[in-house]
Amino acid sequence: MNSKPTVLIAGITGILGSKIALTILEKGVMNVKGLIRSHNISDKKQQQLDDLKAKGVVFVEGDLFDQQSLTEACREVEIIVSAIKGSSSHETNLYREDIVLSGQLNLLEAAINNNVKKFVPSDYSVDYFKLDLGDNYNLDFRIKFAELLKQSGLEYTFILNGAFTEVQLSPFAKLFDFEVGTFSYWGDGEQPCDFTTYDDTAKYIAEAIADPQMVNSALKVAGDILTMKQLLATFEEVKGKKLVEKRLGSVDDLKAWIAKTKQKAFCPLEYIPEQYHYTMVSGKGKLDELDNARYPQIKPTTVKQFVSQGNF
């Protein structure tokens, strides 16, 4: 008889979802099921599925908008880890409300109907519990879902890891522009900000879902804490090249820019990067009282280490 609990991962083919699956399997204390849709699977995606299957993932078909399929997928599942967001990569990061909110609610309903024990929502962000609705287009969906999850009766764990290191170093964040040799930010550059890699976030998730004490609470972790000025200095030290530092304005100026841009924007992507930046440089989304020490076996990657490894 297999006594290992089973974890169902929604969004398993995403950047983070696949890492979560592999990290859980490496621990060897849980089985992993992956929720996938059967149609429109590209050759690249099929190869990814084959690789995950070879590692031990069992796939179940299901659609976030087909309640019956979700009910079937949740059978004999103890924990659900959601890593859905509705965007294809960290280069876009425009989340879809129908997926992040409505889709997760459908998954939550299926979990309740199957007596699933714990639900980990797709958060993996700054501390959105300190934000107001409207501060961040994507995180608004998480704020709304979190309140409904709390009322569901299921155990839950929120995973808050600040900003993904990979995202902040990508063109999406608009910090580094190597074509013109600049580093741009708002604020005074002195506000500490939280950074965590995808790999380390997956490790913390794997530990948290196996931790019987991590129930109905938020796990707050960070791989590194740097100000914008320190982020620039770290890059320059590792790469041995100088960038022109550009301060675009105060935090209040940024807030005003976002409000003005929202009024005329055709797409939220026109201001979402700046909304994430606001949660960081204002300190409003800063993680308080980090829980890194709860899992001392995890030695998270600092930004300096990440850049030194040639990832950027």
Short mmCIF file of C-alpha atoms in Angstrom, two decimals:
data_model
loop_
_atom_site.label_atom_id
_atom_site.label_comp_id
_atom_site.label_asym_id
_atom_site.label_seq_id
_atom_site.Cartn_x
_atom_site.Cartn_y
_atom_site.Cartn_z
CA MET A 1 0.00 0.00 0.00
CA ASN A 2 1.33 3.43 -1.01
CA SER A 3 1.18 5.64 2.06
CA LYS A 4 2.71 8.71 0.48
CA PRO A 5 0.33 11.68 0.20
CA THR A 6 -0.38 12.92 -3.30
CA VAL A 7 0.11 16.51 -4.42
CA LEU A 8 -1.75 17.85 -7.46
CA ILE A 9 0.06 20.69 -9.23
CA ALA A 10 -1.92 23.03 -11.44
CA GLY A 11 0.31 24.91 -13.86
CA ILE A 12 2.90 22.15 -13.84
CA THR A 13 4.26 23.03 -17.29
CA GLY A 14 5.03 26.61 -16.27
CA ILE A 15 8.43 27.92 -15.25
CA LEU A 16 7.74 27.54 -11.55
CA GLY A 17 5.29 24.63 -11.69
CA SER A 18 7.76 22.19 -13.22
CA LYS A 19 10.42 23.15 -10.68
CA ILE A 20 7.96 22.59 -7.83
CA ALA A 21 7.16 19.12 -9.16
CA LEU A 22 10.79 18.07 -9.48
CA THR A 23 11.72 19.46 -6.07
CA ILE A 24 8.86 17.61 -4.35
CA LEU A 25 9.86 14.37 -6.06
CA GLU A 26 13.49 14.85 -5.03
CA LYS A 27 12.38 14.97 -1.39
CA GLY A 28 10.77 11.57 -1.92
CA VAL A 29 7.96 11.90 0.62
CA MET A 30 5.07 12.71 -1.72
CA ASN A 31 3.64 11.60 -5.03
CA VAL A 32 3.01 14.22 -7.70
CA LYS A 33 0.11 14.50 -10.11
CA GLY A 34 0.13 17.16 -12.79
CA LEU A 35 -3.02 18.79 -14.11
CA ILE A 36 -2.83 19.24 -17.88
CA ARG A 37 -5.12 19.94 -20.79
CA SER A 38 -5.07 17.32 -23.51
CA HIS A 39 -5.40 19.61 -26.50
CA ASN A 40 -2.93 21.88 -28.31
CA ILE A 41 0.22 20.32 -26.87
CA SER A 42 3.27 21.49 -28.81
CA ASP A 43 6.27 19.26 -29.47
CA LYS A 44 8.32 21.28 -26.97
CA LYS A 45 5.61 20.97 -24.35
CA GLN A 46 5.26 17.24 -25.02
CA GLN A 47 8.98 16.79 -24.44
CA GLN A 48 8.62 18.60 -21.13
CA LEU A 49 5.74 16.32 -20.15
CA ASP A 50 7.76 13.25 -21.12
CA ASP A 51 10.69 14.45 -19.00
CA LEU A 52 8.44 15.06 -15.99
CA LYS A 53 6.77 11.68 -16.46
CA ALA A 54 10.17 10.01 -16.49
CA LYS A 55 10.87 11.63 -13.13
CA GLY A 56 7.68 10.19 -11.65
CA VAL A 57 4.91 12.69 -12.35
CA VAL A 58 1.51 11.16 -13.11
CA PHE A 59 -0.58 13.36 -15.40
CA VAL A 60 -4.33 13.82 -15.18
CA GLU A 61 -6.40 15.70 -17.71
CA GLY A 62 -8.48 18.59 -16.52
CA ASP A 63 -9.67 22.03 -17.50
CA LEU A 64 -10.11 24.91 -15.08
CA PHE A 65 -13.49 25.58 -16.65
CA ASP A 66 -14.73 21.99 -16.70
CA GLN A 67 -15.86 21.21 -13.17
CA GLN A 68 -16.33 17.50 -13.77
CA SER A 69 -12.78 17.11 -15.06
CA LEU A 70 -11.43 18.97 -12.02
CA THR A 71 -13.45 16.77 -9.68
CA GLU A 72 -11.94 13.68 -11.29
CA ALA A 73 -8.43 15.16 -11.17
CA CYS A 74 -8.71 15.91 -7.44
CA ARG A 75 -9.61 12.37 -6.42
CA GLU A 76 -7.21 10.85 -3.86
CA VAL A 77 -5.33 14.14 -3.60
CA GLU A 78 -4.28 15.51 -0.23
CA ILE A 79 -2.64 18.78 -1.26
CA ILE A 80 -3.15 21.11 -4.21
CA VAL A 81 -0.37 23.47 -5.24
CA SER A 82 -1.48 26.05 -7.76
CA ALA A 83 1.13 27.63 -10.01
CA ILE A 84 -1.25 29.00 -12.61
CA LYS A 85 -1.12 32.55 -13.83
CA GLY A 86 -2.41 32.66 -17.38
CA SER A 87 0.67 34.19 -19.01
CA SER A 88 3.24 32.29 -21.00
CA SER A 89 6.45 33.53 -19.40
CA HIS A 90 8.00 36.06 -17.06
CA GLU A 91 8.57 38.21 -20.14
CA THR A 92 4.85 39.02 -20.34
CA ASN A 93 3.49 38.62 -16.81
CA LEU A 94 -0.03 39.71 -17.71
CA TYR A 95 -2.28 37.48 -15.65
CA ARG A 96 -5.79 36.62 -16.73
CA GLU A 97 -8.56 37.15 -14.20
CA ASP A 98 -10.61 34.27 -15.58
CA ILE A 99 -7.72 31.89 -14.87
CA VAL A 100 -6.16 33.26 -11.69
CA LEU A 101 -9.45 34.06 -9.96
CA SER A 102 -12.28 32.11 -11.62
CA GLY A 103 -10.11 29.13 -12.55
CA GLN A 104 -8.65 28.81 -9.07
CA LEU A 105 -12.14 29.10 -7.57
CA ASN A 106 -13.25 26.18 -9.72
CA LEU A 107 -10.22 24.20 -8.57
CA LEU A 108 -10.98 25.13 -4.97
CA GLU A 109 -14.55 23.88 -5.35
CA ALA A 110 -13.27 20.57 -6.70
CA ALA A 111 -10.85 20.36 -3.78
CA ILE A 112 -13.65 20.89 -1.28
CA ASN A 113 -15.82 18.26 -2.96
CA ASN A 114 -12.96 15.74 -2.74
CA ASN A 115 -11.99 16.52 0.86
CA VAL A 116 -8.56 17.75 -0.16
CA LYS A 117 -6.69 18.74 2.99
CA LYS A 118 -4.59 21.75 1.94
CA PHE A 119 -4.58 24.33 -0.84
CA VAL A 120 -1.56 26.44 -1.78
CA PRO A 121 -2.68 29.27 -4.08
CA SER A 122 -0.66 30.76 -6.89
CA ASP A 123 0.89 33.69 -5.03
CA TYR A 124 4.72 33.71 -5.01
CA SER A 125 5.01 37.47 -4.72
CA VAL A 126 5.56 40.47 -2.50
CA ASP A 127 3.34 40.75 0.58
CA TYR A 128 0.08 41.56 -1.16
CA PHE A 129 -1.78 41.44 2.15
CA LYS A 130 -0.28 44.89 2.79
CA LEU A 131 -1.45 46.28 -0.54
CA ASP A 132 -4.68 48.00 -1.47
CA LEU A 133 -6.87 46.92 -4.35
CA GLY A 134 -5.66 48.83 -7.37
CA ASP A 135 -2.00 48.86 -6.34
CA ASN A 136 -1.23 45.97 -8.67
CA TYR A 137 -3.40 44.59 -11.47
CA ASN A 138 -2.14 41.01 -11.11
CA LEU A 139 -2.07 40.93 -7.33
CA ASP A 140 -5.65 42.19 -7.08
CA PHE A 141 -6.75 38.72 -8.21
CA ARG A 142 -4.69 37.13 -5.48
CA ILE A 143 -6.10 39.43 -2.80
CA LYS A 144 -9.63 38.46 -3.80
CA PHE A 145 -8.88 34.74 -4.01
CA ALA A 146 -7.06 34.70 -0.68
CA GLU A 147 -10.13 35.96 1.16
CA LEU A 148 -12.31 33.28 -0.43
CA LEU A 149 -9.73 30.59 0.35
CA LYS A 150 -9.68 31.62 4.00
CA GLN A 151 -13.45 31.14 4.13
CA SER A 152 -13.39 27.74 2.40
CA GLY A 153 -12.64 25.59 5.43
CA LEU A 154 -9.58 24.04 3.77
CA GLU A 155 -6.13 24.38 5.25
CA TYR A 156 -4.01 26.83 3.29
CA THR A 157 -0.48 28.15 3.03
CA PHE A 158 0.44 31.38 1.28
CA ILE A 159 3.96 31.50 -0.17
CA LEU A 160 5.43 35.00 -0.32
CA ASN A 161 8.94 35.30 -1.76
CA GLY A 162 9.16 38.92 -2.80
CA ALA A 163 10.19 39.44 -6.41
CA PHE A 164 11.60 36.70 -8.59
CA THR A 165 15.27 37.42 -9.21
CA GLU A 166 14.95 36.27 -12.82
CA VAL A 167 12.07 38.67 -13.49
CA GLN A 168 13.78 41.68 -11.96
CA LEU A 169 16.83 41.08 -14.12
CA SER A 170 14.74 40.62 -17.28
CA PRO A 171 13.52 43.31 -19.70
CA PHE A 172 10.06 43.08 -18.10
CA ALA A 173 11.19 44.96 -14.99
CA LYS A 174 12.68 47.82 -17.05
CA LEU A 175 15.59 48.22 -14.65
CA PHE A 176 18.52 47.24 -16.87
CA ASP A 177 18.83 48.53 -20.44
CA PHE A 178 22.05 47.23 -21.90
CA GLU A 179 21.50 48.77 -25.34
CA VAL A 180 21.90 52.26 -23.88
CA GLY A 181 23.84 51.20 -20.78
CA THR A 182 21.46 52.41 -18.09
CA PHE A 183 19.93 51.27 -14.81
CA SER A 184 16.64 53.04 -14.08
CA TYR A 185 14.53 53.12 -10.94
CA TRP A 186 12.05 55.24 -9.00
CA GLY A 187 12.40 56.32 -5.38
CA ASP A 188 15.59 57.14 -3.50
CA GLY A 189 17.20 53.77 -4.19
CA GLU A 190 17.57 53.04 -0.49
CA GLN A 191 14.46 50.91 0.17
CA PRO A 192 15.37 47.24 0.84
CA CYS A 193 13.65 44.84 -1.58
CA ASP A 194 13.23 41.05 -1.49
CA PHE A 195 14.58 38.79 -4.24
CA THR A 196 14.21 35.00 -4.60
CA THR A 197 14.96 32.69 -7.53
CA TYR A 198 12.45 30.26 -9.01
CA ASP A 199 14.57 27.32 -7.86
CA ASP A 200 14.68 28.49 -4.26
CA THR A 201 10.97 29.31 -4.22
CA ALA A 202 10.25 25.75 -5.34
CA LYS A 203 12.43 24.43 -2.51
CA TYR A 204 10.55 26.45 0.09
CA ILE A 205 7.21 25.30 -1.31
CA ALA A 206 8.28 21.66 -1.09
CA GLU A 207 9.26 22.14 2.55
CA ALA A 208 6.15 24.11 3.47
CA ILE A 209 3.64 21.58 2.15
CA ALA A 210 5.38 18.82 4.12
CA ASP A 211 5.41 20.92 7.30
CA PRO A 212 2.40 20.09 9.52
CA GLN A 213 2.88 23.36 11.41
CA MET A 214 2.73 25.54 8.29
CA VAL A 215 -1.06 25.73 8.25
CA ASN A 216 -3.37 28.69 7.69
CA SER A 217 -0.48 31.11 7.53
CA ALA A 218 1.96 32.73 5.14
CA LEU A 219 5.52 31.56 4.61
CA LYS A 220 7.67 34.64 3.97
CA VAL A 221 11.09 33.96 2.49
CA ALA A 222 13.74 35.82 0.51
CA GLY A 223 16.93 34.72 -1.15
CA ASP A 224 18.41 38.19 -0.88
CA ILE A 225 17.54 41.70 0.25
CA LEU A 226 18.99 44.60 -1.73
CA THR A 227 18.17 48.22 -2.38
CA MET A 228 18.06 49.42 -5.98
CA LYS A 229 21.45 51.07 -5.49
CA GLN A 230 22.85 47.81 -4.10
CA LEU A 231 21.36 45.87 -7.02
CA LEU A 232 23.19 48.13 -9.46
CA ALA A 233 26.43 47.93 -7.46
CA THR A 234 26.19 44.13 -7.34
CA PHE A 235 25.82 43.91 -11.11
CA GLU A 236 28.71 46.30 -11.71
CA GLU A 237 30.96 44.40 -9.29
CA VAL A 238 30.29 41.00 -10.83
CA LYS A 239 30.28 42.05 -14.48
CA GLY A 240 33.04 44.62 -14.22
CA LYS A 241 31.13 47.21 -16.22
CA LYS A 242 29.51 50.50 -15.33
CA LEU A 243 25.94 51.52 -16.10
CA VAL A 244 24.48 55.01 -15.97
CA GLU A 245 22.25 55.31 -12.91
CA LYS A 246 18.94 57.02 -13.71
CA ARG A 247 16.54 58.05 -10.95
CA LEU A 248 13.20 58.56 -12.68
CA GLY A 249 11.47 60.34 -9.80
CA SER A 250 10.15 59.89 -6.29
CA VAL A 251 7.80 57.14 -5.13
CA ASP A 252 4.98 59.69 -5.23
CA ASP A 253 5.97 60.56 -8.80
CA LEU A 254 5.77 56.87 -9.68
CA LYS A 255 2.33 56.56 -8.12
CA ALA A 256 1.15 59.57 -10.11
CA TRP A 257 2.67 58.17 -13.32
CA ILE A 258 0.83 54.87 -12.83
CA ALA A 259 -2.49 56.63 -12.19
CA LYS A 260 -2.09 58.77 -15.31
CA THR A 261 -1.00 55.86 -17.49
CA LYS A 262 -3.89 53.65 -16.32
CA GLN A 263 -6.37 56.24 -17.61
CA LYS A 264 -5.11 56.08 -21.18
CA ALA A 265 -3.62 52.59 -21.40
CA PHE A 266 -4.93 50.10 -23.96
CA CYS A 267 -3.45 47.18 -22.00
CA PRO A 268 -2.47 46.74 -18.33
CA LEU A 269 1.01 45.70 -19.46
CA GLU A 270 1.65 49.37 -20.10
CA TYR A 271 1.88 49.94 -16.35
CA ILE A 272 2.12 46.51 -14.64
CA PRO A 273 5.95 46.54 -14.48
CA GLU A 274 5.80 49.91 -12.75
CA GLN A 275 3.13 48.62 -10.35
CA TYR A 276 5.45 45.81 -9.26
CA HIS A 277 8.26 48.34 -8.94
CA TYR A 278 6.02 50.51 -6.77
CA THR A 279 5.31 47.67 -4.34
CA MET A 280 9.06 47.24 -3.96
CA VAL A 281 10.54 50.75 -3.86
CA SER A 282 7.72 52.12 -1.70
CA GLY A 283 8.28 49.35 0.85
CA LYS A 284 4.56 48.64 0.79
CA GLY A 285 5.03 45.01 -0.28
CA LYS A 286 8.16 44.37 1.81
CA LEU A 287 8.21 41.04 3.61
CA ASP A 288 8.41 41.38 7.37
CA GLU A 289 9.91 38.81 9.74
CA LEU A 290 11.28 36.34 7.20
CA ASP A 291 10.85 32.61 7.82
CA ASN A 292 14.09 31.48 6.16
CA ALA A 293 15.35 30.07 9.45
CA ARG A 294 12.43 27.65 9.55
CA TYR A 295 14.15 25.58 6.86
CA PRO A 296 17.90 26.08 7.47
CA GLN A 297 18.77 23.29 5.04
CA ILE A 298 17.88 25.65 2.20
CA LYS A 299 20.74 27.97 1.31
CA PRO A 300 19.09 30.42 -1.08
CA THR A 301 20.94 31.98 -3.96
CA THR A 302 21.86 35.63 -3.55
CA VAL A 303 21.61 38.05 -6.44
CA LYS A 304 25.41 38.21 -6.58
CA GLN A 305 25.64 34.43 -6.82
CA PHE A 306 22.92 34.33 -9.47
CA VAL A 307 24.64 36.91 -11.66
CA SER A 308 28.04 35.27 -11.08
CA GLN A 309 26.67 31.95 -12.34
CA GLY A 310 26.17 33.51 -15.75
CA ASN A 311 22.39 33.60 -15.54
CA PHE A 312 22.32 37.26 -16.50
#
